[in-house]
Coordinates of C-alpha atoms and ligand atoms in Angstrom, one line a residue:
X1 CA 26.7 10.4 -4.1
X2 CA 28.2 6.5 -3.3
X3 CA 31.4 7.6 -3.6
X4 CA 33.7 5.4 -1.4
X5 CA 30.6 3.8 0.1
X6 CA 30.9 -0.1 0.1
X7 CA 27.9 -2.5 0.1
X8 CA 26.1 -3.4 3.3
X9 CA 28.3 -7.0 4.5
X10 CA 27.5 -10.1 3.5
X11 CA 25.2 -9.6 0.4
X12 CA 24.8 -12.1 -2.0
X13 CA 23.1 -10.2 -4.4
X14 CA 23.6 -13.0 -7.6
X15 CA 22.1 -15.7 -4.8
X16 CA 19.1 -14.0 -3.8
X17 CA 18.3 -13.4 -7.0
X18 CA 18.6 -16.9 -8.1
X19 CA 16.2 -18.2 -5.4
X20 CA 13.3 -15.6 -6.8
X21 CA 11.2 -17.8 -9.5
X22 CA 10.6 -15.8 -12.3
X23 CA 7.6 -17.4 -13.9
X24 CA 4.0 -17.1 -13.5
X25 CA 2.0 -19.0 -10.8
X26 CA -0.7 -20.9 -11.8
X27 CA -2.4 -23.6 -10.7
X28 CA 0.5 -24.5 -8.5
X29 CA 2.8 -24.5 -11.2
X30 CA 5.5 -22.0 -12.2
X31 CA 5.2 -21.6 -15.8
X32 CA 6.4 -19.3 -18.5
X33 CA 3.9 -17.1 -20.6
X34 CA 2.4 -18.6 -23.6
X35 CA 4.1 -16.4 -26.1
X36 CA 6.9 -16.9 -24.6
X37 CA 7.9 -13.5 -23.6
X38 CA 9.8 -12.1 -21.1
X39 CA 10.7 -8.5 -19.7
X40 CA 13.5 -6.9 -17.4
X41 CA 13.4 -5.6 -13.6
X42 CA 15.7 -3.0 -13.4
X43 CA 17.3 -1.7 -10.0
X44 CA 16.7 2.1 -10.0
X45 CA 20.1 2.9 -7.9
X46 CA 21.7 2.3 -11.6
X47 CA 19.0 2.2 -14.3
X48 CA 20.4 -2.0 -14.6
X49 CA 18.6 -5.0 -15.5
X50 CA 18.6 -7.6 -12.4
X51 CA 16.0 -10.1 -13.2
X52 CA 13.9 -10.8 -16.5
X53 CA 9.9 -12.1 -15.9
X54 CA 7.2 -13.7 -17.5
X55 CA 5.4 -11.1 -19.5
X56 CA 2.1 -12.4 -19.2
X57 CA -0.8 -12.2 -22.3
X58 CA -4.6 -11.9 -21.5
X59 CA -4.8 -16.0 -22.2
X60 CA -2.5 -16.4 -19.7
X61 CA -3.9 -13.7 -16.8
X62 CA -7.6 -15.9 -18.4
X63 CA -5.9 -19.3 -17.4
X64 CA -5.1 -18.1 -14.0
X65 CA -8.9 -16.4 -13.4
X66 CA -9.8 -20.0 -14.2
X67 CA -7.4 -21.9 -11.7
X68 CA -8.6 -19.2 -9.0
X69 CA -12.4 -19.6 -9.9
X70 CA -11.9 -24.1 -10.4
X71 CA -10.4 -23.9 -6.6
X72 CA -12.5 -21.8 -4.9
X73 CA -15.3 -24.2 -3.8
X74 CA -12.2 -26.3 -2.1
X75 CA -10.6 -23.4 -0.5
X76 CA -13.9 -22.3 1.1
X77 CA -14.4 -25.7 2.4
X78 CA -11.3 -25.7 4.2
X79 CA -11.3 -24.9 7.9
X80 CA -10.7 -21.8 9.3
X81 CA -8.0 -23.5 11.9
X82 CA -6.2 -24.9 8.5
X83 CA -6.1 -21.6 7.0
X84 CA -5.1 -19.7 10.0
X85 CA -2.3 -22.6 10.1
X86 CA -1.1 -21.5 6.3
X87 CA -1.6 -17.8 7.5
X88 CA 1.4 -18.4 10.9
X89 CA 3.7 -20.7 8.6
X90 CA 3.5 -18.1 5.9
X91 CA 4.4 -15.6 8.9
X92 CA 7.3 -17.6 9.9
X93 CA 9.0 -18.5 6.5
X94 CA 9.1 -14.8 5.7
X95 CA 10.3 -13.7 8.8
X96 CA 12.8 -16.3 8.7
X97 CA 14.0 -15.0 5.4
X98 CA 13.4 -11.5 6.0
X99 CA 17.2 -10.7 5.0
X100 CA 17.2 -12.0 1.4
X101 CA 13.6 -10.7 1.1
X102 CA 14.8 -7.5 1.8
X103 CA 17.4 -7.4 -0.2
X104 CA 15.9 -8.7 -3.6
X105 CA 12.8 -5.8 -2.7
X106 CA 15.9 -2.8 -2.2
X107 CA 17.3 -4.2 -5.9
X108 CA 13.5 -3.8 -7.5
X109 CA 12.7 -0.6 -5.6
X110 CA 15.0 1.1 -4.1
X111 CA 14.4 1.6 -0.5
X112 CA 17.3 1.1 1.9
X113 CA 18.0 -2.3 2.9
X114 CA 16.6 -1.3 6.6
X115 CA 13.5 0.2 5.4
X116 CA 12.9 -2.8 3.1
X117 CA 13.3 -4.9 6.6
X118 CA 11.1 -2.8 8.2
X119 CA 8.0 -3.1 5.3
X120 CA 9.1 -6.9 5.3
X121 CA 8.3 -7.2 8.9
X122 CA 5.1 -4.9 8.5
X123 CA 4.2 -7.7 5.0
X124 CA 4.5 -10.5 7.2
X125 CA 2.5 -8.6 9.8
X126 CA -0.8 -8.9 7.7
X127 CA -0.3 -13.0 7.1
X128 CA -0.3 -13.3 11.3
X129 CA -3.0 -10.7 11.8
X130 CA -5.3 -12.3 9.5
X131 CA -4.8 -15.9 10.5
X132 CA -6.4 -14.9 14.2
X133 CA -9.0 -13.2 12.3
X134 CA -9.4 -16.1 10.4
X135 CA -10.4 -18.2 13.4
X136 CA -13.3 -15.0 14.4
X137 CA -15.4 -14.8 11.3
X138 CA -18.7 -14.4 13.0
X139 CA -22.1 -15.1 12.6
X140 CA -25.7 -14.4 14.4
X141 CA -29.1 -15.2 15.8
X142 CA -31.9 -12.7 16.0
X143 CA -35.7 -13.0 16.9
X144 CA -37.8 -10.8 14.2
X145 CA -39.4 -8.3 15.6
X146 CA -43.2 -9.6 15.5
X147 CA -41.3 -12.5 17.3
X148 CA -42.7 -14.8 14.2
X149 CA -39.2 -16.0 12.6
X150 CA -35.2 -16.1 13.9
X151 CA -32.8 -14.9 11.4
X152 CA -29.8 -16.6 10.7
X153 CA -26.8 -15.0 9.1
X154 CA -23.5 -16.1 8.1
X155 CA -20.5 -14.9 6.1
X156 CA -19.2 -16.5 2.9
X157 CA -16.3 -16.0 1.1
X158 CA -16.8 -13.5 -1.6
X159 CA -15.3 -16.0 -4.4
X160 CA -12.2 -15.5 -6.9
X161 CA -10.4 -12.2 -6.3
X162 CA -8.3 -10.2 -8.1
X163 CA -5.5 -7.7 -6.6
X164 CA -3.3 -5.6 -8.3
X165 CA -0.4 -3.6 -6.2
X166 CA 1.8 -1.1 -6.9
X167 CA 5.6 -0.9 -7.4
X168 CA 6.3 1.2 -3.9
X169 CA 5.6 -1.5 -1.3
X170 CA 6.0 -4.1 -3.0
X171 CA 5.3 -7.1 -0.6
X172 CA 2.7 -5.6 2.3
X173 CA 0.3 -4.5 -0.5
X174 CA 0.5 -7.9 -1.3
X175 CA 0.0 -9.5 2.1
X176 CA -3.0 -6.6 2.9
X177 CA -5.0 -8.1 0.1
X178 CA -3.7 -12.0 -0.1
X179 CA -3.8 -12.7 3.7
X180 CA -7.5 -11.6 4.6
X181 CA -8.2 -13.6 1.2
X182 CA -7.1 -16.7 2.8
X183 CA -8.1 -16.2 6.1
X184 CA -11.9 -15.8 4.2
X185 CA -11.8 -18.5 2.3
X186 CA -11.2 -16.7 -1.6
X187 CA -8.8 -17.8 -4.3
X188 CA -7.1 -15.3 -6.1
X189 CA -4.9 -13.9 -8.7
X190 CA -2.4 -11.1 -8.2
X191 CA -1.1 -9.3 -10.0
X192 CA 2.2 -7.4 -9.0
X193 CA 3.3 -3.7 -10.7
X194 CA 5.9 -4.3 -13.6
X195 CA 8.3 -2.1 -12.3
X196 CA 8.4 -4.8 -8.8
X197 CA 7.2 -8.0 -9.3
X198 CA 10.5 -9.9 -7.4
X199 CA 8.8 -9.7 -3.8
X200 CA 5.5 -10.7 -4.8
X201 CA 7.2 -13.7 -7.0
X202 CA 9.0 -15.1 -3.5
X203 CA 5.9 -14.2 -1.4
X204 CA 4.0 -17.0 -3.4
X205 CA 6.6 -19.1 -3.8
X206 CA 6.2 -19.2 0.5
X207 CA 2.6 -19.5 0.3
X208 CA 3.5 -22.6 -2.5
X209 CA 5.9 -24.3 0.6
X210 CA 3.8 -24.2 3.3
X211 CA 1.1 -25.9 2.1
X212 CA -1.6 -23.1 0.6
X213 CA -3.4 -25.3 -2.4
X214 CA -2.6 -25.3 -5.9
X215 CA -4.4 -22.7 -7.6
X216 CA -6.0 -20.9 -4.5
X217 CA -3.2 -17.7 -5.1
X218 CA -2.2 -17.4 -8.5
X219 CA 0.7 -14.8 -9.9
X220 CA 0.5 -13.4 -13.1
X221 CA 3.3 -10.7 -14.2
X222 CA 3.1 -8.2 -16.8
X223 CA 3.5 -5.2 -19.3
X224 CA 0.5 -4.8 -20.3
X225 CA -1.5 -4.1 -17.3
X226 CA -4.8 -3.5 -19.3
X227 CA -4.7 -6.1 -21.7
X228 CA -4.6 -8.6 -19.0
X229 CA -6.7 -7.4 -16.5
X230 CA -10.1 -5.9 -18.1
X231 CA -10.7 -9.3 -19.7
X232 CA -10.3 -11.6 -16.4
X233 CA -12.6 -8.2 -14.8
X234 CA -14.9 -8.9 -17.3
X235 CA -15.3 -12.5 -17.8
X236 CA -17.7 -13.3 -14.8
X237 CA -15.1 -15.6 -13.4
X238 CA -13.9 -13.0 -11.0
X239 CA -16.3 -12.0 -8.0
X240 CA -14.1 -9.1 -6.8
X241 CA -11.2 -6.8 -7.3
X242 CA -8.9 -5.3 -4.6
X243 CA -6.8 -2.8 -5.7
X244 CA -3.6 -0.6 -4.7
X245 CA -3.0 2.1 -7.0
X246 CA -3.8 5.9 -8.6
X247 CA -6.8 7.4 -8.5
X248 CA -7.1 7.8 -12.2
X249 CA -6.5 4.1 -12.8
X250 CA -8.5 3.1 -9.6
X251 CA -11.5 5.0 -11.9
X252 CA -11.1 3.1 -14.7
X253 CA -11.6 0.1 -12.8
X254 CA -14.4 0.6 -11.4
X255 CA -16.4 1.5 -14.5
X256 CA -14.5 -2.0 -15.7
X257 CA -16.6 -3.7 -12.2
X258 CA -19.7 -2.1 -12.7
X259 CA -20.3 -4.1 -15.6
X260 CA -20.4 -7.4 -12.9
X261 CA -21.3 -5.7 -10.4
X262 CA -17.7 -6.8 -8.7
X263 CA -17.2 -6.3 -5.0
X264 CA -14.6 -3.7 -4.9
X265 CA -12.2 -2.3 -2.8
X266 CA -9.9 1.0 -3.6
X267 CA -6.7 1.9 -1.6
X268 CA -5.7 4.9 -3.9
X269 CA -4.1 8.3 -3.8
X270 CA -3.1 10.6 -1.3
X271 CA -2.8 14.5 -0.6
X272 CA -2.3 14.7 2.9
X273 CA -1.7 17.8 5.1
X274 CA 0.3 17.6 8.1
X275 CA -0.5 20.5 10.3
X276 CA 1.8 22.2 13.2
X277 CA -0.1 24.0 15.7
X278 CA 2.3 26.4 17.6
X279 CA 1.4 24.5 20.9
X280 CA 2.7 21.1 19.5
X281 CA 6.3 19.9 20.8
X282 CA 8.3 20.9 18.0
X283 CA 10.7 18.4 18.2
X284 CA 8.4 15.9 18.0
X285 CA 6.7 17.5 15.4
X286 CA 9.7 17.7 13.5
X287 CA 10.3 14.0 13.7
X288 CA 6.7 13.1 12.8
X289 CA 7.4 14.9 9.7
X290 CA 10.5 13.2 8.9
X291 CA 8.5 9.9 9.4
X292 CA 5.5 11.5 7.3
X293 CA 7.5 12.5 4.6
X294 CA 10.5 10.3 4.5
X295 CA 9.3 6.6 5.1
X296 CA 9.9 5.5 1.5
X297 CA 11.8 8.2 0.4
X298 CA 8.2 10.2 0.0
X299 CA 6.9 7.2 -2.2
X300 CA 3.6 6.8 0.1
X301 CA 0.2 7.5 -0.2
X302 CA 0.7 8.9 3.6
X303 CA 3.9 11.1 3.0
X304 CA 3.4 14.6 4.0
X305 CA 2.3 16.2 0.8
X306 CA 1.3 19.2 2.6
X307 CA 3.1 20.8 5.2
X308 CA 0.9 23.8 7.4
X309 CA 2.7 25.2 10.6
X310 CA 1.6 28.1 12.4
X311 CA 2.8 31.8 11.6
X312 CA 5.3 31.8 14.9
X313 CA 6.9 28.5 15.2
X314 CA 7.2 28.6 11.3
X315 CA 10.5 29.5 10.9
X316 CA 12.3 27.7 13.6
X317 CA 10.5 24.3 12.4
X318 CA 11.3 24.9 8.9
X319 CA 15.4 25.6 9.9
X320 CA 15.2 22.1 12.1
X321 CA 13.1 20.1 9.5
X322 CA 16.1 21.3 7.1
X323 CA 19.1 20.8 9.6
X324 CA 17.8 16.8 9.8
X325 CA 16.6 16.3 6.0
X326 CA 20.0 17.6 5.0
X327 CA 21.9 15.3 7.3
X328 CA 20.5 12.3 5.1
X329 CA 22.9 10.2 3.7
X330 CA 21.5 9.4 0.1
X331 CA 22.7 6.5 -2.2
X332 CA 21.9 3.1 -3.6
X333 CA 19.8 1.0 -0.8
X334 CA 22.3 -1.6 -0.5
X335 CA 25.1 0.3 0.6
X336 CA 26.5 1.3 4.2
X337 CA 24.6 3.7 6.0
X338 CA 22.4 5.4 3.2
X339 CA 19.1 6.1 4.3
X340 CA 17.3 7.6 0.9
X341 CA 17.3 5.6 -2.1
X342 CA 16.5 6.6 -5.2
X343 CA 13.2 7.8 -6.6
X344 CA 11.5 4.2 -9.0
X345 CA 12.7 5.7 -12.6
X346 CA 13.6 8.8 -14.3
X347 CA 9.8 10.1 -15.1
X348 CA 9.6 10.1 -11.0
X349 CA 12.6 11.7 -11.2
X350 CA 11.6 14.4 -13.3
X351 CA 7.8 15.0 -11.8
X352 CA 9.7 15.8 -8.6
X353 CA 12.0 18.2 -10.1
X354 CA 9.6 19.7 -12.4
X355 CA 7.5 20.0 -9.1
X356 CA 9.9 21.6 -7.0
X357 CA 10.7 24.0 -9.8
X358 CA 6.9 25.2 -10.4
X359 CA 6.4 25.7 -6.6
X360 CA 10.0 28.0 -7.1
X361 CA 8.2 30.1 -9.8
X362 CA 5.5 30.6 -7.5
X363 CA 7.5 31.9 -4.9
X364 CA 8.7 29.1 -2.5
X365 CA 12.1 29.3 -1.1
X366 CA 14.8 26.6 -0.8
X367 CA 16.0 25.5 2.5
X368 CA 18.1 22.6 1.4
X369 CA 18.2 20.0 -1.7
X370 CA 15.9 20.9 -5.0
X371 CA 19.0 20.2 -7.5
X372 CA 18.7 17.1 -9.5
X373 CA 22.3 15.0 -8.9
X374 CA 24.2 14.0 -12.0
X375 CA 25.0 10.6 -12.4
X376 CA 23.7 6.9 -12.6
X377 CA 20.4 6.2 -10.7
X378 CA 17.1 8.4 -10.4
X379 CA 18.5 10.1 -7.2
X380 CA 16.3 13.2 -5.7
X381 CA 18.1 14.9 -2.5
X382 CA 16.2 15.8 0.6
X383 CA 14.3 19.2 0.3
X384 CA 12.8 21.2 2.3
X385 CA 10.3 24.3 0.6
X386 CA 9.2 27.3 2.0
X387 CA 6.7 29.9 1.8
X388 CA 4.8 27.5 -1.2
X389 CA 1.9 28.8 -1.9
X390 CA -1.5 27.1 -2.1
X391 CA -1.6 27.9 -6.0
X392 CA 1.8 25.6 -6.2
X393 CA 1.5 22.2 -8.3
X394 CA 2.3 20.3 -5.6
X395 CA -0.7 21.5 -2.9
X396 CA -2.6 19.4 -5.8
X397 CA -0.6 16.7 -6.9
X398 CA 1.1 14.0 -4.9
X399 CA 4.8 14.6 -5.2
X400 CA 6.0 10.7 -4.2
X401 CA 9.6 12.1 -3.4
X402 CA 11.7 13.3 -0.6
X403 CA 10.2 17.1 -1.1
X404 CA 8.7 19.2 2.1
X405 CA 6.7 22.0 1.3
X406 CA 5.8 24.5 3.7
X407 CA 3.1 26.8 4.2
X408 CA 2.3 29.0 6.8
X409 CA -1.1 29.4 8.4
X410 CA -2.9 31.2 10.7
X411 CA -5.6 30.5 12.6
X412 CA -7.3 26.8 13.2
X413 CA -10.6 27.1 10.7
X414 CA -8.1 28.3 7.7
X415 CA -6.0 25.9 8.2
X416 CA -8.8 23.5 8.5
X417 CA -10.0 24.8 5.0
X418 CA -6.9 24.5 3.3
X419 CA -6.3 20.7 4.5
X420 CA -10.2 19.6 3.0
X421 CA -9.5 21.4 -0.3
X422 CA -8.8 18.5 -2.4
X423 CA -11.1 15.8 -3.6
X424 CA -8.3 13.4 -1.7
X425 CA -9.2 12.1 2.0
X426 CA -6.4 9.0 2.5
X427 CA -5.0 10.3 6.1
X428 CA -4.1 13.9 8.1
X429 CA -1.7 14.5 10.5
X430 CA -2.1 17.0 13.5
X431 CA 0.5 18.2 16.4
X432 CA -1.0 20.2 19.0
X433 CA -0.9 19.6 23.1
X434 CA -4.6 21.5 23.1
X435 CA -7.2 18.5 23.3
X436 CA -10.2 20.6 22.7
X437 CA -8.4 21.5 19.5
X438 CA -7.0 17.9 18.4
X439 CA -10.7 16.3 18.7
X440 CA -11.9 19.4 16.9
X441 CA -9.5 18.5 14.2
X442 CA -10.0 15.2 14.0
X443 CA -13.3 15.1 13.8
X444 CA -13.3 17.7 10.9
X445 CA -10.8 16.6 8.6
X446 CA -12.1 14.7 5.5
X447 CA -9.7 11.9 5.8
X448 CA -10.4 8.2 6.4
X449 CA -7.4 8.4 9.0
X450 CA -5.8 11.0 11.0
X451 CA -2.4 10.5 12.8
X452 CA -2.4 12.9 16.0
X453 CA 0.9 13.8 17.0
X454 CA 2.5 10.8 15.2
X455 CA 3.8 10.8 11.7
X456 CA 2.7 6.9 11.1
X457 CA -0.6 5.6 11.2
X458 CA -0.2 2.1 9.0
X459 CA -0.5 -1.2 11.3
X460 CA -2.0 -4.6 10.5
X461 CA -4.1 -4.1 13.3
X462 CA -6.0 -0.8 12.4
X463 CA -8.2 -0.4 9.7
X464 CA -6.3 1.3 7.0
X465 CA -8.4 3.5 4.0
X466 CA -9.8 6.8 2.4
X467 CA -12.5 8.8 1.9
X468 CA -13.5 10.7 -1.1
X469 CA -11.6 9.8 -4.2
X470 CA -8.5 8.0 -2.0
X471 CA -10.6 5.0 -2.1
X472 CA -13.3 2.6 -1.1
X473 CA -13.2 0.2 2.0
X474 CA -10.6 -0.7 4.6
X475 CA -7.5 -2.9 5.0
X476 CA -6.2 -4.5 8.0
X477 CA -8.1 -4.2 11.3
X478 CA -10.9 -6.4 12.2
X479 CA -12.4 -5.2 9.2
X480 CA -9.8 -5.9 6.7
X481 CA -11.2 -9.6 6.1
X482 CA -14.7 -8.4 5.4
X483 CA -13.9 -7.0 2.3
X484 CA -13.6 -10.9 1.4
X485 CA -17.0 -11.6 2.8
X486 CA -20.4 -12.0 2.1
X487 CA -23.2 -11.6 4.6
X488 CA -26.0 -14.5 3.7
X489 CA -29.1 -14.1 5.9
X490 CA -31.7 -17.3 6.3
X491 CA -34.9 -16.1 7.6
X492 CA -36.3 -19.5 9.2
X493 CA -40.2 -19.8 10.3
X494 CA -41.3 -20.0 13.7
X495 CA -40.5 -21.6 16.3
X496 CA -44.1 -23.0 16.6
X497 CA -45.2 -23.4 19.9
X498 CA -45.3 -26.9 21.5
X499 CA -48.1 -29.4 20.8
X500 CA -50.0 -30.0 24.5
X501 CA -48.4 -33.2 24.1
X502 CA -45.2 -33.3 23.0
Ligands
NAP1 P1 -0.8 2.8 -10.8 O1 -0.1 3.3 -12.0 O2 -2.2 3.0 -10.6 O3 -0.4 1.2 -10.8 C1 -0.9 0.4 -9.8 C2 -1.1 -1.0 -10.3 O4 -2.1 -1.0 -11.3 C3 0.1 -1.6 -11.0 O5 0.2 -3.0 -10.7 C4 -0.2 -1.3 -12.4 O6 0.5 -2.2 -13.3 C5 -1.7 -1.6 -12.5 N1 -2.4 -1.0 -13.6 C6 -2.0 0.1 -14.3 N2 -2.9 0.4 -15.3 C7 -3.9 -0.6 -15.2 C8 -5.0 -0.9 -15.9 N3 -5.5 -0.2 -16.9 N4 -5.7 -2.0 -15.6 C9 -5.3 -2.8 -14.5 N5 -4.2 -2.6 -13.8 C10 -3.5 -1.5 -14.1 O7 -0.1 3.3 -9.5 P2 1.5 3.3 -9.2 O8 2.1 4.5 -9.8 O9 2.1 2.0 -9.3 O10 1.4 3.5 -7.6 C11 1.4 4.8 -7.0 C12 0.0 5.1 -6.6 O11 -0.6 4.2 -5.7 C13 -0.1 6.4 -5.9 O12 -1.2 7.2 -6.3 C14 -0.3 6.0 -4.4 O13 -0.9 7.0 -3.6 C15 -1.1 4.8 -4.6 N6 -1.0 4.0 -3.4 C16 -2.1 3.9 -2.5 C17 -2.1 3.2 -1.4 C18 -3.2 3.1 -0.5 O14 -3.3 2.2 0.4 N7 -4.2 4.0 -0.6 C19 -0.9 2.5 -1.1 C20 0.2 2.5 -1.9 C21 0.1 3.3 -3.1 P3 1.9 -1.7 -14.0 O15 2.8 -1.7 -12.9 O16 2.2 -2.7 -15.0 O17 1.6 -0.3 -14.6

């Protein structure tokens, strides 16, 4: 799979490493867990430790809840000109350093080192989105009806926030949730998935630099996800949680908020169908479905999960989907023209093949890939699927791996049909050239987002989020940052009228 592949130029893998801190933040102070522990990153092109961490205990994810929550009144008093400032600087220092930014997030997680530049761009994207918005948090002025009183409203920041993200993007989830935090005015604690907590690390060691206060974004890094997290939910400290994850965990958590009545917001799990209407331009259809499924090697709450295309342009768009799937070079991220890493570790590994294998039994037929390589590193090759039936795991289940399945349709209100049967509504994808039919279908999937005839809907600037059990609120867009707001509403008496003589 690498053979006689050499790294990508000029890598300095031991000296980006070195430059990562590897303790936890708090109170604008790196510092090792109290108990002393520590755990290893692994690169999953080899299986191989590249970095050990803080393992943090509930005292210490308690100690940063209690920075956060001692800073907050500061942070909110700061302008919104000084925090857009923090916001662009941020922006700049990553940008500046996307290379090495890049590189340490390929050795946590995988992606090629061009993809990784790509999502380090699209992180960095959120810190200079939000620092305009930071400088448009509104207000208003409203007569009562009867005329009697004027109400005033404002918005607040929420207050201490935590955010957990997950391993497969491992910076922008973090710069979706810290950035509009800022830009409102709300300290926070983040916490980073185990299996990725390198970018996250160097993200606040930027925000650190440039000037953000000491204990307004605190980092706490961990095994024990639970442990650490339901106590600082609990405690009364915290005002809200954002969080990037599954849907079963997202669940958990909000029992966990109801118990403070936390403000929450839930970016969860995906299922999405991307549908192929026989009037679409199949080549671009085939390339939105390369971007659909293959941006992160099928590790996205967008990928493709579900592939429809019509009865007669079936077969030809399966044989070009496979023609440019198989022409994938796949290998370790950092090397010379690969452009699929591997899957995060071997249960992701497994899932994938377990799931390609079920869909197999059920009648699905191989067009390329579906054999597990041997060999170091949780590799998965390009596949494409066809003729999977709606009864295969994987119509259910997200795959999160380079895996295609298609399944022919019909007519328009079966394929509609198919594409609502799950309780998931993160985003859809539609190709046709019939506008009557593309508004139709946009109006009647159940998804919180619908890409038509393109295979990529995430940007900074649009208001990214699910319905039904893929989640709760939006990210990015003008309405990213009011998930960090309050409304507050003074209801002030009068005017009177003028005395005769004044
Ligand atoms: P996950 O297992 O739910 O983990 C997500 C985060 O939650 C990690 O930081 C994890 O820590 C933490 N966590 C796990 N159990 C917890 C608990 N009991 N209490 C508090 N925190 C807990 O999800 P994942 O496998 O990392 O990520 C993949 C999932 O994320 C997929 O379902 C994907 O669709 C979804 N996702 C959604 C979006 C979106 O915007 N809608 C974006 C990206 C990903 P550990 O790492 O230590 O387990």
């Amino acid at each position: 799979m690498s053979e006689g592949r050499e790294d990508v130029e000029g890598l300095d893998r031991d000296g980006v490493l070195r430059r990562v801190p590897t303790d936890l933040f708090i109170g604008g102070e790196w510092v090792p867990a109290d108990a002393g522990e520590r755990f290893d990153v692994l690169d999953p092109a080899s299986g191989r430790a590249v970095a050990s961490v803080a393992d943090a205990g509930p005292d210490d994810g308690m100690r940063a809840l209690e920075a956060a929550a001692s800073t907050q009144a500061e942070l909110a008093a700061t302008s919104p000109r000084q925090r857009a400032d923090w916001l662009t600087a941020a922006y700049e220092a990553v940008m500046d350093r996307a290379g090495d930014l890049a590189h340490v997030m390929t050795l946590e997680m995988g992606k090629p080192l061009a993809e990784a530049k790509g999502e380090i761009t699209y992180a960095a994207e959120f810190l200079r989105h939000f620092a305009a918005e930071a400088l448009r948090i509104e207000g208003g002025y409203q007569t009562a009806p009867a005329g009697n009183a004027r109400f005033l409203t404002m918005h607040q920041p929420v207050g201490p926030s935590l955010l957990i993200t997950p391993w497969n993007f491992p910076m922008a989830m973090g710069t979706r949730k810290i950035a509009p935090a800022i830009a409102a005015g709300c300290t926070s604690v983040i916490k980073p998935a185990a299996q990725t907590p390198l970018s996250m690390l160097a993200l606040v060691q930027i925000l650190h630099e440039v000037g953000v206060p000491a204990g307004a974004v605190n980092a706490v890094t961990t095994t024990q996800a639970g442990e650490v997290m339901e106590p600082m939910i609990r405690s009364g400290l915290a005002r809200k949680l954002s969080f990037t994850g599954s849907t079963a965990v997202g669940k958990v958590l909000l029992e966990q908020c109801a118990q403070r009545v936390l403000r929450t917001s839930m970016e969860l799990g995906g299922n999405a169908p991307f549908i192929v209407f026989a009037d679409a331009d199949l080549e671009d259809a085939v390339a939105g479905a390369m971007a659909a499924k293959m941006r992160n090697m099928g590790e996205a709450c967008t990928a493709a999960n579900r592939i429809y295309v019509q009865e007669p342009v079936v077969a030809e768009f399966g044989r070009r989907l496979a023609e440019e799937m198989a022409a994938l070079t796949v290998g370790p991220g950092t090397q010379q023209g690969v452009t699929v890493g591997p899957l995060i570790d071997d249960a992701a590994q497994t899932k994938v093949a377990e799931l390609v294998q079920d869909a197999i039994e059920r009648g699905a037929q191989v067009l390329t890939g579906g054999e597990v390589p041997e060999g170091e590193g949780y590799f998965y090759p390009p596949t494409v699927l066809t003729g999977v039936s709606p009864d295969a795991r994987m119509a259910d289940e997200e795959i999160f791996g380079p895996v295609a399945p298609l399944t022919p349709f019909t007519t328009e209100s079966e394929v509609l049909g198919l594409a609502n049967d799950t309780p998931f509504g993160l985003v859809s994808y539609v190709y046709t050239r019939d506008l009557d039919r593309a508004l139709r279908m946009a109006e009647g999937l159940e998804s919180g987002m619908v890409g038509l005839n393109q295979g990529v809907v995430s940007n900074p600037s649009a208001p990214f989020g699910g319905i039904k059990e893929s989640g709760l609120g939006r990210e990015g867009g003008a309405v990213g940052i009011e998930e960090f707001l309050e409304v507050k509403y003074v209801g002030i008496a009068g005017p009177r009228p003028a005395a005769q003589d004044g």
